[in-house]
Tab-separated table of N, CA, C and O in Angstrom:
chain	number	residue	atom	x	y	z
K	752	UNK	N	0.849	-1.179	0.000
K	752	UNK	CA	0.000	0.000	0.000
K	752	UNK	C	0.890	1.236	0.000
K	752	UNK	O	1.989	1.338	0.547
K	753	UNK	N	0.364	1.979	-0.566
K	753	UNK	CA	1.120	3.198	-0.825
K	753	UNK	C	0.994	4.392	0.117
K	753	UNK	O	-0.139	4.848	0.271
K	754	UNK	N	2.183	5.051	0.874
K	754	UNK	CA	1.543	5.599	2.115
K	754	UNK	C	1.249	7.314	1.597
K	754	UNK	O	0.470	8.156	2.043
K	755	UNK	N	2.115	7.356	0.623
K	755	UNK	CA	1.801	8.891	-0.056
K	755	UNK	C	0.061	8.646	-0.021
K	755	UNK	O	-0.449	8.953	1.056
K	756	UNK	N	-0.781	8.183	-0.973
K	756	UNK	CA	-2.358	8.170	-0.878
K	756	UNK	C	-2.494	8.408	0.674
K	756	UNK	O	-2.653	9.604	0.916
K	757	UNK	N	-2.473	7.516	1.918
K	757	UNK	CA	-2.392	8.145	2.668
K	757	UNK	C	-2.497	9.739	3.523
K	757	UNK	O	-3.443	10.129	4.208
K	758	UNK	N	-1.238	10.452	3.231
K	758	UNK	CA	-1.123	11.510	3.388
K	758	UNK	C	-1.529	12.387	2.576
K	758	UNK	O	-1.470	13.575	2.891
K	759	UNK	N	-2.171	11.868	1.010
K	759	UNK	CA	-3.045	12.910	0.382
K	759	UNK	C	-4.293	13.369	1.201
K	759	UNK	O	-4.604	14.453	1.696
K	760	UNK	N	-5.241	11.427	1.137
K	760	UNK	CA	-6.383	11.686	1.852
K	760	UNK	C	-6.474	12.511	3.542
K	760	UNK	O	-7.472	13.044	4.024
K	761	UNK	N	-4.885	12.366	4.267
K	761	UNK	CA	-5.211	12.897	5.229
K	761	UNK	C	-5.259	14.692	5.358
K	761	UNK	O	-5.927	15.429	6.082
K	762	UNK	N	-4.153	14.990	4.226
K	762	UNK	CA	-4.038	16.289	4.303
K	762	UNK	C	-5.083	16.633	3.554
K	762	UNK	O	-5.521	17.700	3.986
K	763	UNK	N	-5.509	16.367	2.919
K	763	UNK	CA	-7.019	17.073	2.231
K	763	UNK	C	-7.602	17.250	3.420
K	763	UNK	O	-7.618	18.442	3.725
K	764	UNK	N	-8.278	16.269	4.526
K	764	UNK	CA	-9.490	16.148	5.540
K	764	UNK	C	-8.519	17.220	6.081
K	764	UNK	O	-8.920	18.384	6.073
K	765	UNK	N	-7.456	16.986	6.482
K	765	UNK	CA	-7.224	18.581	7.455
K	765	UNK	C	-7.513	19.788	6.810
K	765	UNK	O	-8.367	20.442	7.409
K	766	UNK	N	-7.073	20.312	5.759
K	766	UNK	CA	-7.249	21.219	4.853
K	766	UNK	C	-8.975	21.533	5.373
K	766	UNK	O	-9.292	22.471	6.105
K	767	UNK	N	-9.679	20.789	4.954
K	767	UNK	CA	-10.999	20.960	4.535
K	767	UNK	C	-11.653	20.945	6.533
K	767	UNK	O	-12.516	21.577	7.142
K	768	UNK	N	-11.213	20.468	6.698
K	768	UNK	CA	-11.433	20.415	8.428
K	768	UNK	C	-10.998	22.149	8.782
K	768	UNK	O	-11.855	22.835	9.338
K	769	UNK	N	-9.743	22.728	8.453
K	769	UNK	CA	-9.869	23.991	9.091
K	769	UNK	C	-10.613	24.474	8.033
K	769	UNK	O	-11.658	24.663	8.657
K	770	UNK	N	-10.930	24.902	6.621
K	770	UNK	CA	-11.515	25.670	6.040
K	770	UNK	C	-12.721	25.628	6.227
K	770	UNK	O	-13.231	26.649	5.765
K	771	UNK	N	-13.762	24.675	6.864
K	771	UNK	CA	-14.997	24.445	6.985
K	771	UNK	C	-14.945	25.256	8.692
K	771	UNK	O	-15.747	26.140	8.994
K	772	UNK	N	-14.294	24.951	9.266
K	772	UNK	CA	-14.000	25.828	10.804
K	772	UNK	C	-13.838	27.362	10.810
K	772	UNK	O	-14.262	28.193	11.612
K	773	UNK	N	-13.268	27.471	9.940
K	773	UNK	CA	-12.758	29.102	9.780
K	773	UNK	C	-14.380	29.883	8.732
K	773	UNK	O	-14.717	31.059	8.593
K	774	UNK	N	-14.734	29.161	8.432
K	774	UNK	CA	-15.898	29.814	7.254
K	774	UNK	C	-17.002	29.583	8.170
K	774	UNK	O	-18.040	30.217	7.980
K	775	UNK	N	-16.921	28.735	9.173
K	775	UNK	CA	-18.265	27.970	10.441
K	775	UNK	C	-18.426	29.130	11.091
K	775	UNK	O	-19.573	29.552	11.242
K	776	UNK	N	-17.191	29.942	11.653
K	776	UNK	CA	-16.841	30.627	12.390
K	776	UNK	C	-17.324	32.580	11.765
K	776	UNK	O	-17.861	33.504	12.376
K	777	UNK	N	-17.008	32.511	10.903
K	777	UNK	CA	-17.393	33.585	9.543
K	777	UNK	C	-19.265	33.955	9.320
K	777	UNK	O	-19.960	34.875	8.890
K	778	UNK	N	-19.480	32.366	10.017
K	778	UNK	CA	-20.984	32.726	9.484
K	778	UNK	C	-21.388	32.312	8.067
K	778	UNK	O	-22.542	32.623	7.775
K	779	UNK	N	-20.731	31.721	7.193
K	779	UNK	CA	-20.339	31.482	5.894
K	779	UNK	C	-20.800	29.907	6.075
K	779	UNK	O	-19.989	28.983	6.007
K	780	UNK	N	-22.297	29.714	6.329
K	780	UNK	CA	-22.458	27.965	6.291
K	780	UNK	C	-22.450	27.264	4.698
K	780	UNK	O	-21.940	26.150	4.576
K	781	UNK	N	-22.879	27.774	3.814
K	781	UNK	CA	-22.850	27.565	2.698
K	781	UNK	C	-21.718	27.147	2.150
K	781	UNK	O	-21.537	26.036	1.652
K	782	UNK	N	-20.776	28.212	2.247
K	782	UNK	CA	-19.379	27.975	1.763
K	782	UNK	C	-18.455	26.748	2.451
K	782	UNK	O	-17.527	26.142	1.916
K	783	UNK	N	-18.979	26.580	3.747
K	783	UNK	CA	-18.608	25.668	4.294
K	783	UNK	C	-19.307	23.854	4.311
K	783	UNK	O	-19.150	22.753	4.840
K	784	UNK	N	-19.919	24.410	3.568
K	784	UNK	CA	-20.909	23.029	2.832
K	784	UNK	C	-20.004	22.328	1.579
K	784	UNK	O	-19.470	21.221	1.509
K	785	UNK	N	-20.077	23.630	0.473
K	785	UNK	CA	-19.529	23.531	-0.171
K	785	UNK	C	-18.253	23.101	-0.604
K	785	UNK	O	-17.872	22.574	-1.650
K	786	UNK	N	-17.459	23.576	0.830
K	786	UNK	CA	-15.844	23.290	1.004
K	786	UNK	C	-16.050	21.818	1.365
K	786	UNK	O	-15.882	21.121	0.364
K	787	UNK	N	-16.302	21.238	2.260
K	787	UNK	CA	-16.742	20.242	2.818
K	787	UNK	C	-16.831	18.901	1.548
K	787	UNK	O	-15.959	18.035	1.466
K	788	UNK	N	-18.113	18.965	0.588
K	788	UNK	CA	-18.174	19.085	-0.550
K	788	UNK	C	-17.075	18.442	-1.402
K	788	UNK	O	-16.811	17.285	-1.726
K	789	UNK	N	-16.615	19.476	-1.603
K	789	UNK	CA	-15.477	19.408	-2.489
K	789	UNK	C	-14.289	18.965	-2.297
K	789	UNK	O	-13.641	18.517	-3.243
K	790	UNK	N	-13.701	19.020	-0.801
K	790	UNK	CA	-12.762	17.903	-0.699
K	790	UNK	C	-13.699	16.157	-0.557
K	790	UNK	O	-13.041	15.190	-0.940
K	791	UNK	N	-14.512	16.002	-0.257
K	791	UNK	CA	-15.393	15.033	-0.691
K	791	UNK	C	-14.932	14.091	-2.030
K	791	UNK	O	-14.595	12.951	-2.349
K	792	UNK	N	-15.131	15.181	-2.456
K	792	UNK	CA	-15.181	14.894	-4.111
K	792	UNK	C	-13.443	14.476	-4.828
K	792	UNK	O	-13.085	13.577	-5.589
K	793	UNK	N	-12.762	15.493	-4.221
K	793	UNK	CA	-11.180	15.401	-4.218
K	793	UNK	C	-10.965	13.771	-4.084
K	793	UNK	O	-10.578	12.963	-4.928
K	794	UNK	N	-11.473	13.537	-2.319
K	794	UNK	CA	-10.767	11.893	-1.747
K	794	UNK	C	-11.254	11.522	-3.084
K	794	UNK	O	-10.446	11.239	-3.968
K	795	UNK	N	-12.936	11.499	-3.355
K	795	UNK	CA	-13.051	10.123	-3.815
K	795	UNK	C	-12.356	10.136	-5.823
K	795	UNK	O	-12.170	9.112	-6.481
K	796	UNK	N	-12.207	11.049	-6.143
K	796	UNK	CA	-11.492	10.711	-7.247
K	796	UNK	C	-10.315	9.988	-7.380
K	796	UNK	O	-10.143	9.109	-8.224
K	797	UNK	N	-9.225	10.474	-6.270
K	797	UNK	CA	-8.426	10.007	-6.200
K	797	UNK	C	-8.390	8.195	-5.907
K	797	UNK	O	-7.559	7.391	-6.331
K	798	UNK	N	-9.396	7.983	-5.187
K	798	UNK	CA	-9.455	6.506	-4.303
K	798	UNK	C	-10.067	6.125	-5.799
K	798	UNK	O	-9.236	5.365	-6.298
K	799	UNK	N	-11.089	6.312	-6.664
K	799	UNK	CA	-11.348	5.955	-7.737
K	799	UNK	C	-10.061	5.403	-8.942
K	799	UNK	O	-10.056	4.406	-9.664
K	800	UNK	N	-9.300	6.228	-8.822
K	800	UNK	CA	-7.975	6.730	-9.803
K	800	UNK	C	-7.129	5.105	-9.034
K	800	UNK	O	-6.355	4.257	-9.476
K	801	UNK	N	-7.558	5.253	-8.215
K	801	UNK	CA	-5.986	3.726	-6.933
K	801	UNK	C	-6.911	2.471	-7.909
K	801	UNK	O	-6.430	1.716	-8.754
K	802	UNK	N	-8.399	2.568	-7.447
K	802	UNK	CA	-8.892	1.527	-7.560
K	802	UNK	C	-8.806	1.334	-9.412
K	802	UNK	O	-8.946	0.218	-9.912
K	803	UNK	N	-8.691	1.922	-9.817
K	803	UNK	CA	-8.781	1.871	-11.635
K	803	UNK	C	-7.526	0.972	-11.832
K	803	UNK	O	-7.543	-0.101	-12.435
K	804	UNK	N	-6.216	1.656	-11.134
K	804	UNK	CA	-4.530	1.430	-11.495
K	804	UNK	C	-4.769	-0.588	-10.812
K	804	UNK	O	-4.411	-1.638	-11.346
K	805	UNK	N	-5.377	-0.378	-9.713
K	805	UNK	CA	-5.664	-2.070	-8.676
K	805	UNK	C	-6.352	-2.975	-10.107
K	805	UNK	O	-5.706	-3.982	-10.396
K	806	UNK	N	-7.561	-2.687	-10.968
K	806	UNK	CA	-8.155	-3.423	-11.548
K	806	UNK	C	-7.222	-3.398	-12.847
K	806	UNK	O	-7.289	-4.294	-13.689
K	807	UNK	N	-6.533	-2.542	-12.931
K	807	UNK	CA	-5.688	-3.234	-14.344
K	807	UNK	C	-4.384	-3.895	-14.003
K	807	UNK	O	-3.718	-4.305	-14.954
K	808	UNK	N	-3.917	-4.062	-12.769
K	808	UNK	CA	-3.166	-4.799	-12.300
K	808	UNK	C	-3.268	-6.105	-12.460
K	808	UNK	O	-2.513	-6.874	-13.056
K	809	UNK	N	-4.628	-6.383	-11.668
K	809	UNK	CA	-5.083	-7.779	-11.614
K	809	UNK	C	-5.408	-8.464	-13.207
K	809	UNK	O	-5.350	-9.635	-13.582
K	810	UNK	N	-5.725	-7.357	-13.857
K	810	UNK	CA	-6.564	-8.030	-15.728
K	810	UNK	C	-4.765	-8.379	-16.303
K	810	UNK	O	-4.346	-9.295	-17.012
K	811	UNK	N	-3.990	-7.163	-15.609
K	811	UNK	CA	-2.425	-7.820	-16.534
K	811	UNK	C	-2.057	-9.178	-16.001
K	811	UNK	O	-1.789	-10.102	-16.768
K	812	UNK	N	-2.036	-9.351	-14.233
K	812	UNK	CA	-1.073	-10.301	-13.712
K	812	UNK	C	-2.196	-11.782	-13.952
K	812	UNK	O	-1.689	-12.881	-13.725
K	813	UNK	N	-3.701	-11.725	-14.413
K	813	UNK	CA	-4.138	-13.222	-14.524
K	813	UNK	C	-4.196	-12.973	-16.327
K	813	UNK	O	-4.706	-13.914	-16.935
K	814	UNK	N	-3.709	-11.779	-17.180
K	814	UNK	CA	-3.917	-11.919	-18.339
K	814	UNK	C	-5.449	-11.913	-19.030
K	814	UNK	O	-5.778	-12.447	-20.090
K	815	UNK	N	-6.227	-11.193	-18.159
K	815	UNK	CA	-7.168	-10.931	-19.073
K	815	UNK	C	-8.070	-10.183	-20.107
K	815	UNK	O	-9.261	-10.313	-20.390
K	816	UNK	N	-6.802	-9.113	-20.707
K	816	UNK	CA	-6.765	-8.280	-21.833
K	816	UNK	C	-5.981	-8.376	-22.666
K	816	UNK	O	-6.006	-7.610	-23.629
């Protein structure tokens, strides 16, 4: 397992953990929906992108393409 992914997904949630705090704090709930949101969207592309690279792994190493 790769520990960089790791420290993407974690530093995004921090990222998005203070920016949703600091905009909570602002009065800014929307934006903080939104922020929220969108690192959301960040993890799961990325975890999409692991799992794509995992399924063509497996089609090369049993040969089924």
């Amino acid at each position: 397992m790769k520990i960089d992914l790791i420290f993407k997904i974690a530093g995004t949630g921090i990222i998005v953990a203070v920016l949703n705090l600091v905009l909570k704090r602002a009065e800014r709930e929307e934006q903080a929906m939104m922020t929220t949101l969108a690192g959301l969207i960040v993890v799961l592309v990325v975890i999409v992108e692991e799992i794509g690279d995992l399924f063509e792994k497996v089609k090369s190493v049993f040969g089924l393409w």
